[in-house]
Short mmCIF file of C-alpha atoms and ligand atoms in Angstrom, two decimals:
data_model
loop_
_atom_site.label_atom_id
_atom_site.label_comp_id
_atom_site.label_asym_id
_atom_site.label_seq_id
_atom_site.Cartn_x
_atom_site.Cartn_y
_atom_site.Cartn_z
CA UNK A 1 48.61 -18.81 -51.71
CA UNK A 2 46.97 -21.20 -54.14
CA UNK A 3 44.53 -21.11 -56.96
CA UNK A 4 42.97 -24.68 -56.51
CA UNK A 5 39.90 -22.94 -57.41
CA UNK A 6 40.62 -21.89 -60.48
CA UNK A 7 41.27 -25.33 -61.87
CA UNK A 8 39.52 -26.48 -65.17
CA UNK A 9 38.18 -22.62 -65.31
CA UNK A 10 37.90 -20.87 -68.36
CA UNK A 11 39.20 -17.43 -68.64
CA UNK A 12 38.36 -14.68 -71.61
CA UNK A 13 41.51 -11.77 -71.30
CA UNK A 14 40.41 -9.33 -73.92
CA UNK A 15 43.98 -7.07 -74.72
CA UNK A 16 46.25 -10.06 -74.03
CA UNK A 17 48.30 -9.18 -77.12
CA UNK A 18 50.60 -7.51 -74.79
CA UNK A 19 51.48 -5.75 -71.36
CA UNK A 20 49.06 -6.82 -68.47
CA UNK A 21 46.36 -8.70 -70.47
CA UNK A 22 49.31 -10.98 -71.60
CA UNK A 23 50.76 -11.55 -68.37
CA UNK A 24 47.79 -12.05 -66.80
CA UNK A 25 46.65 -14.38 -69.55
CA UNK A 26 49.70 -16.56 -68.84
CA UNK A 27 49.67 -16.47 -65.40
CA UNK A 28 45.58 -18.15 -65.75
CA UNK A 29 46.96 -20.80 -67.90
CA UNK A 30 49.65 -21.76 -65.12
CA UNK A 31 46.25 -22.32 -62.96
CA UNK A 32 43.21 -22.97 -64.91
CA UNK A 33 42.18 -25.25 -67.56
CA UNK A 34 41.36 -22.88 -70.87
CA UNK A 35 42.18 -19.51 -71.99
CA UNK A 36 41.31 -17.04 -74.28
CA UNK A 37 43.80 -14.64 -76.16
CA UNK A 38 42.52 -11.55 -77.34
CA UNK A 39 44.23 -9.58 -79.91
CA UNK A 40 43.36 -6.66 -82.70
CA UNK A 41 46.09 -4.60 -84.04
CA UNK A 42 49.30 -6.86 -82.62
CA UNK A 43 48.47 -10.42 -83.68
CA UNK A 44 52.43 -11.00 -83.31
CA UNK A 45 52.01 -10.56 -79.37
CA UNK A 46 48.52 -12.77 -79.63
CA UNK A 47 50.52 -15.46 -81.35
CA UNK A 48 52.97 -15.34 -78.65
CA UNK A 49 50.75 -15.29 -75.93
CA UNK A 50 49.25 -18.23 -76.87
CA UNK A 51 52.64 -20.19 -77.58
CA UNK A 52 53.17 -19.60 -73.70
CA UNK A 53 49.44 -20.46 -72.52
CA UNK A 54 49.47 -23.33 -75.09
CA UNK A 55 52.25 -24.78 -72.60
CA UNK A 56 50.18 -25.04 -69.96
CA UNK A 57 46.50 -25.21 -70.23
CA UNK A 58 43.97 -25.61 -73.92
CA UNK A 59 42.78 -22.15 -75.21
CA UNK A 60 42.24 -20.38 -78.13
CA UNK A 61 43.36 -17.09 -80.25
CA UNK A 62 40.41 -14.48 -81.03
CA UNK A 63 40.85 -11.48 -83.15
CA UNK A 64 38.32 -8.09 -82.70
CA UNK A 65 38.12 -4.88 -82.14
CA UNK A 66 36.19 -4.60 -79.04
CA UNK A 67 34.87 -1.01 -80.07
CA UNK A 68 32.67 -3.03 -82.44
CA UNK A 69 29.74 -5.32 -81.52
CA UNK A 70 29.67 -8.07 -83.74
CA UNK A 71 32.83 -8.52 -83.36
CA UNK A 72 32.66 -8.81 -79.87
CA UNK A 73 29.74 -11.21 -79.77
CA UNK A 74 31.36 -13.29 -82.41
CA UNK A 75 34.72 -13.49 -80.25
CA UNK A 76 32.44 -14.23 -76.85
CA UNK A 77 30.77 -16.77 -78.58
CA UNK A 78 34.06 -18.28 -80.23
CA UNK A 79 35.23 -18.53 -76.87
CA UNK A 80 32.50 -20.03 -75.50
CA UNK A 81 32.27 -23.05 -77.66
CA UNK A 82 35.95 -23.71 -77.95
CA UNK A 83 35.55 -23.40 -74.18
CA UNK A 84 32.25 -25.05 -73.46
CA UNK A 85 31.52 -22.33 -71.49
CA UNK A 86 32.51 -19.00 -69.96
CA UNK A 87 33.58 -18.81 -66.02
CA UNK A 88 35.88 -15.55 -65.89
CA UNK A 89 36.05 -12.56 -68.16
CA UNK A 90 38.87 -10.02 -67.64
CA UNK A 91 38.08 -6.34 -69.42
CA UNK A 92 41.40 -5.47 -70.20
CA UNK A 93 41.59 -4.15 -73.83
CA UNK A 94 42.03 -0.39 -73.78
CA UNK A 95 44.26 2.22 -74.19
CA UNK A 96 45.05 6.26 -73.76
CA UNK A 97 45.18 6.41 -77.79
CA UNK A 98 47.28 10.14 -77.43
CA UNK A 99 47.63 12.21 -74.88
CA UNK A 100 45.26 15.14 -75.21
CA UNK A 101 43.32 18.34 -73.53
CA UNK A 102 39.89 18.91 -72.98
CA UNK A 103 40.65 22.47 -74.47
CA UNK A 104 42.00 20.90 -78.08
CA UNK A 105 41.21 17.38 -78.09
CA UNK A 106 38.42 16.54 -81.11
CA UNK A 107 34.96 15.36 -80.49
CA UNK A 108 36.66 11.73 -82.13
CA UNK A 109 38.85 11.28 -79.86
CA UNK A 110 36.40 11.72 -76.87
CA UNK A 111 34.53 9.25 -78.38
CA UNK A 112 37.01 6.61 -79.53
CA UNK A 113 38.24 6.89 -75.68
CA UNK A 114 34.56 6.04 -74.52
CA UNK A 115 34.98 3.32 -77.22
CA UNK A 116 37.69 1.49 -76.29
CA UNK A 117 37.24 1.63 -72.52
CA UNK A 118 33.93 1.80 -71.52
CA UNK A 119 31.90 0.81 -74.30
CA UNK A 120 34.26 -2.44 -74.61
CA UNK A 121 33.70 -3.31 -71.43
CA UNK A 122 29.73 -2.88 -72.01
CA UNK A 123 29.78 -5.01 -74.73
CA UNK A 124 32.35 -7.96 -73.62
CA UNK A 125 30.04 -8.38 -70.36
CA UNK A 126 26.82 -8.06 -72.15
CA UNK A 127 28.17 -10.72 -74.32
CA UNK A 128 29.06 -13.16 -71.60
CA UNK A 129 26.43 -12.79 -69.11
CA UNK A 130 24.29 -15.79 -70.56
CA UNK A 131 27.31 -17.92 -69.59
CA UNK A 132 28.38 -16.58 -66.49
CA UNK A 133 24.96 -16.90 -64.89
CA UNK A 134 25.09 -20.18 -65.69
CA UNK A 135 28.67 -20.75 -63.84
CA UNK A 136 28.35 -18.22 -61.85
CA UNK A 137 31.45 -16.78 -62.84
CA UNK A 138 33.04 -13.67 -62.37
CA UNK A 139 34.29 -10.53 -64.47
CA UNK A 140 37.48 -7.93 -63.59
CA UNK A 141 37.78 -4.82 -65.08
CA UNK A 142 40.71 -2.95 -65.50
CA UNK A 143 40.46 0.62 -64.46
CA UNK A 144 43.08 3.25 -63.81
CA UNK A 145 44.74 5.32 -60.75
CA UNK A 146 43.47 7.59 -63.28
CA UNK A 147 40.21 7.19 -62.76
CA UNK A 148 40.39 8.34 -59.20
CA UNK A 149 42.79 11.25 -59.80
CA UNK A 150 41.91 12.87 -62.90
CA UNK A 151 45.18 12.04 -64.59
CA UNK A 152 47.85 14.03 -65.72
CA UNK A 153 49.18 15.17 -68.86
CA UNK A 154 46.96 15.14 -71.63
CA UNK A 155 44.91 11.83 -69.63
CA UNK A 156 41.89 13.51 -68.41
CA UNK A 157 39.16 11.98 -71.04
CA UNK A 158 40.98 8.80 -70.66
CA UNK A 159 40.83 9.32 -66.71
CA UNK A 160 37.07 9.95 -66.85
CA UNK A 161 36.53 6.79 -68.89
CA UNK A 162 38.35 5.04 -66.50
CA UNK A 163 35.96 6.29 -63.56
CA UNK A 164 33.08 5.25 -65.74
CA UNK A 165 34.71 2.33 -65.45
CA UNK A 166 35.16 1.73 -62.20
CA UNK A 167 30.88 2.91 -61.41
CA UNK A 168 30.16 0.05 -64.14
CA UNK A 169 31.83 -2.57 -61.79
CA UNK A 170 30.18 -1.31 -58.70
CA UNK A 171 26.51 -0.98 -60.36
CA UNK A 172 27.32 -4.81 -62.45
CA UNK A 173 28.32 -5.95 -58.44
CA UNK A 174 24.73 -5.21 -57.86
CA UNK A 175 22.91 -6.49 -61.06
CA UNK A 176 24.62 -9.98 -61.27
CA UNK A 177 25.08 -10.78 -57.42
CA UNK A 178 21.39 -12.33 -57.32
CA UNK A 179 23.06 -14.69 -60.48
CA UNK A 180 25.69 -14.60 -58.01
CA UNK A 181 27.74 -13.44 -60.02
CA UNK A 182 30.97 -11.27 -58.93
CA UNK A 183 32.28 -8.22 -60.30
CA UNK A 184 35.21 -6.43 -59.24
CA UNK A 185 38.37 -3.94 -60.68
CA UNK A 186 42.24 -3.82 -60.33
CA UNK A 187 43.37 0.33 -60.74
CA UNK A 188 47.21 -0.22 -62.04
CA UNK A 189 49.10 2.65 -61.30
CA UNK A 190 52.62 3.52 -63.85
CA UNK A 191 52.59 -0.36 -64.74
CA UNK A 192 55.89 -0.42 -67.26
CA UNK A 193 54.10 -2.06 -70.73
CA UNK A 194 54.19 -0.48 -73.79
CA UNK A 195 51.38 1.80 -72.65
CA UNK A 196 53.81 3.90 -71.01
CA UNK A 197 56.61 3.48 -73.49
CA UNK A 198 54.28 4.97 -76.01
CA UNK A 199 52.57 7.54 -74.00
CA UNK A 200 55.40 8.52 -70.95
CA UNK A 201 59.00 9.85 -71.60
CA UNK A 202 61.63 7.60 -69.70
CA UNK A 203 62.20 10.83 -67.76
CA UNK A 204 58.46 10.61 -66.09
CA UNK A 205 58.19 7.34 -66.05
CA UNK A 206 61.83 7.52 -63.60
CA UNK A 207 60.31 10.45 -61.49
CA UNK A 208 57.16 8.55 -60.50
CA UNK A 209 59.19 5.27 -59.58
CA UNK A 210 60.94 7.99 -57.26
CA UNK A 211 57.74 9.28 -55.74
CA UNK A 212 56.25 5.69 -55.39
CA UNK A 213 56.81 4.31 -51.76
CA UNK A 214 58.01 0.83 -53.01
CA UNK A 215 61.21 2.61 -55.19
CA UNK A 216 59.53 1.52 -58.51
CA UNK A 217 57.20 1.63 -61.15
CA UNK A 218 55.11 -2.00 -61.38
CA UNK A 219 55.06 -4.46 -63.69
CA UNK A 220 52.60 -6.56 -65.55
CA UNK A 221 52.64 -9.33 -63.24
CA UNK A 222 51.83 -7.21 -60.51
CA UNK A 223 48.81 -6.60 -61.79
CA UNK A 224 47.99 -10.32 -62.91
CA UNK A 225 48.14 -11.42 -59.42
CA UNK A 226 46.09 -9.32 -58.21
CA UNK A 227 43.43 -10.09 -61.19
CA UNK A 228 43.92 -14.14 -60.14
CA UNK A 229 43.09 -13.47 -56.49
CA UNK A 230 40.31 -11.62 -57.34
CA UNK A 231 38.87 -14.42 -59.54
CA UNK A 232 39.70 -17.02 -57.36
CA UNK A 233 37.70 -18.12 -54.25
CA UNK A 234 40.35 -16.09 -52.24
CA UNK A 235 38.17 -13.17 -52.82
CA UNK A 236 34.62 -15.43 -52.51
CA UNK A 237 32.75 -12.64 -50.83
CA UNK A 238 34.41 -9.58 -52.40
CA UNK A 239 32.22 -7.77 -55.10
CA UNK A 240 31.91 -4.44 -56.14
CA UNK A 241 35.37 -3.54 -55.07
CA UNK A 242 39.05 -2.66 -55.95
CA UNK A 243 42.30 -3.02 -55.78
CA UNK A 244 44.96 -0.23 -56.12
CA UNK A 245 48.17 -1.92 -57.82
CA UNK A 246 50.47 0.98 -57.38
CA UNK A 247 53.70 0.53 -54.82
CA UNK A 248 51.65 3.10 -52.47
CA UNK A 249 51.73 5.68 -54.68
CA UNK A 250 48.36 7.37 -53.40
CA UNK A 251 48.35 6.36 -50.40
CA UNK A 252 46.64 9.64 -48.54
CA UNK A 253 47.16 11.16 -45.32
N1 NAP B 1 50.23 0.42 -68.09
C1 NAP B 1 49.68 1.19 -67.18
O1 NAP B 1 50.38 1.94 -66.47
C2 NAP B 1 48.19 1.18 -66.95
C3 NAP B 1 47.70 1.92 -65.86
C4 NAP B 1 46.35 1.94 -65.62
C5 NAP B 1 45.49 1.21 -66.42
N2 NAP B 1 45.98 0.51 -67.49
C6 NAP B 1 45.01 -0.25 -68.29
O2 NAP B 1 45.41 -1.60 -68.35
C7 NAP B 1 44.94 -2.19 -69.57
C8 NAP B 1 46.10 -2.85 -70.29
O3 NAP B 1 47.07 -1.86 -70.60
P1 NAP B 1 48.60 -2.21 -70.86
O4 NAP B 1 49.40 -1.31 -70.02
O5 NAP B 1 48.82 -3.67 -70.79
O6 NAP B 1 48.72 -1.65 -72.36
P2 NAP B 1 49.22 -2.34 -73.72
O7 NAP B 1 50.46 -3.10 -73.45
O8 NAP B 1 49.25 -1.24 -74.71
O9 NAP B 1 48.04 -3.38 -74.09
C9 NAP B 1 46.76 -2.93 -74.45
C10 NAP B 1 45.93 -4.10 -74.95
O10 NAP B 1 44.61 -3.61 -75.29
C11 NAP B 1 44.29 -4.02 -76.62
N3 NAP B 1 43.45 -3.04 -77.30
C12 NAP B 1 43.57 -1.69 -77.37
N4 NAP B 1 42.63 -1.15 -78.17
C13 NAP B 1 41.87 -2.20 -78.63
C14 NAP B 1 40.76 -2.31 -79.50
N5 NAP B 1 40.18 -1.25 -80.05
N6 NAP B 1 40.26 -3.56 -79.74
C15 NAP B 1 40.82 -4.64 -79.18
N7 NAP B 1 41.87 -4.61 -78.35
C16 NAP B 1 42.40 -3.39 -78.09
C17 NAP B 1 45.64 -4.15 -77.33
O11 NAP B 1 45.49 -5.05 -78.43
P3 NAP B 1 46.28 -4.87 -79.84
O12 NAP B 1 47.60 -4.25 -79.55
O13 NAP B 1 46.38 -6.29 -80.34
O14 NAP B 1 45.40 -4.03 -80.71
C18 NAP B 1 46.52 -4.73 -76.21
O15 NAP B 1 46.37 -6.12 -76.15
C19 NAP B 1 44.28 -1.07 -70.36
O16 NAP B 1 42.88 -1.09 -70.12
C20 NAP B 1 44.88 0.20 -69.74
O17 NAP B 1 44.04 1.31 -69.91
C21 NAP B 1 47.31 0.48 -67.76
#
């Protein structure tokens, strides 16, 4: 398959410090023509994704925390006149933050989750619209198996965020398709990043590569291709939808 269409495009990855926003940062600059790395807390990994994009296509390196709205205008803007424009956005920053229980976990925590996930995602696409109606571009958002399934372990705000998440892209689908504008989501399932070495013993991370149909867990670039075909005219009349990365893993009855 090939990515002619996303030649000369220019690509926003918020979260492309590390994991799946880096991979899939490097993977656009192997096929389009300017890319934005996004970091906050790990500007080690943001300098290092942009060594590898910087060997293929222009870009630039943006620092915020997308929790926060000026920042995030100012690094949608910065990115945007570097660029000369905006033509795909992936919502990738976010994170589980700690594993914790709707019984014990803190009204903070609830609402650094919404933060970070959903309110990010608000915010970067709010910030960006102004350009992508005017190449009528397209956004992915990165939601979660989670989302679908509740979670596990401590992951059930997280998981809820992550439905909110996945509602946003369908009702965005809607909005933007008379800009003609699309909007669709990629739902990783146990995608091996430092997510899961942070948040998953090596013990679960081994049982669900076991339970998953395809004998292992996924990696990043598993989940950048399917963010590419999505942005590229591959999917041309695909809005609103998603794709499950996860070896099978839910796959129902
Ligand atoms: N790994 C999985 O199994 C899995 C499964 C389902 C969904 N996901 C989702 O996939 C996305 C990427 O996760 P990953 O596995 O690649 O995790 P990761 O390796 O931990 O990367 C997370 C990225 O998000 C950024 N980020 C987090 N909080 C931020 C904030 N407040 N402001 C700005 N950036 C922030 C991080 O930037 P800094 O480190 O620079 O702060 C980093 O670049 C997330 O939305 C996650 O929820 C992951």
């Amino acid at each position: 398959m090939t990515y002619d269409s996303l030649k000369n495009k220019k690509v926003l990855v918020t979260g492309s410090s590390s994991g799946i926003g880096k991979a899939t940062a490097i993977m656009f600059a192997q096929h389009s023509g300017f890319v934005g790395v996004h970091y906050f807390r790990t500007k080690k990994g943001g300098e290092e994704t942009f060594e590898q994009v910087k060997k293929n296509s222009d870009g630039i390196l943006l620092c915020a925390d997308v929790r926060h709205e000026t920042q995030v205008n100012e690094m949608v803007e910065q990115f945007a006149q570097a660029a000369g424009g905006i033509d795909i956005l992936v919502n990738n920053a976010g994170s589980l933050i700690d594993r914790q229980s709707f019984e014990t976990a803190t009204l903070q925590y609830h609402e650094d989750i919404y933060a970070t996930n959903v309110r990010s995602t608000f915010l970067a696409t709010k910030a960006a619209l102004p350009h992508l109606k005017k190449s009528k571009g397209n956004i992915i958002n990165i939601g979660s198996v989670a989302g679908h399934n509740g979670g596990a372990g401590g992951s059930g705000i997280y998981a809820a965020a992550k439905a909110a998440v996945a509602t946003e892209t369908m009702a965005m689908a809607k909005e933007f398709a008379t800009y003609g504008i699309r909007v669709n989501s990629v739902m990783p399932g146990l995608i091996e990043t430092r997510f899961h070495e942070k948040f998953s013993t090596a013990q679960r991370r081994k049982e669900v590569a076991e339970q998953t149909p395809l004998g292992r867990n996924g990696t990043a670039e598993d989940v950048a291709k399917a963010i590419l075909f999505l942005a590229s005219d591959q999917a041309s009349f695909i809005t609103g939808e998603y794709i499950a990365v996860n070896g099978g893993l839910y796959v129902r009855a």
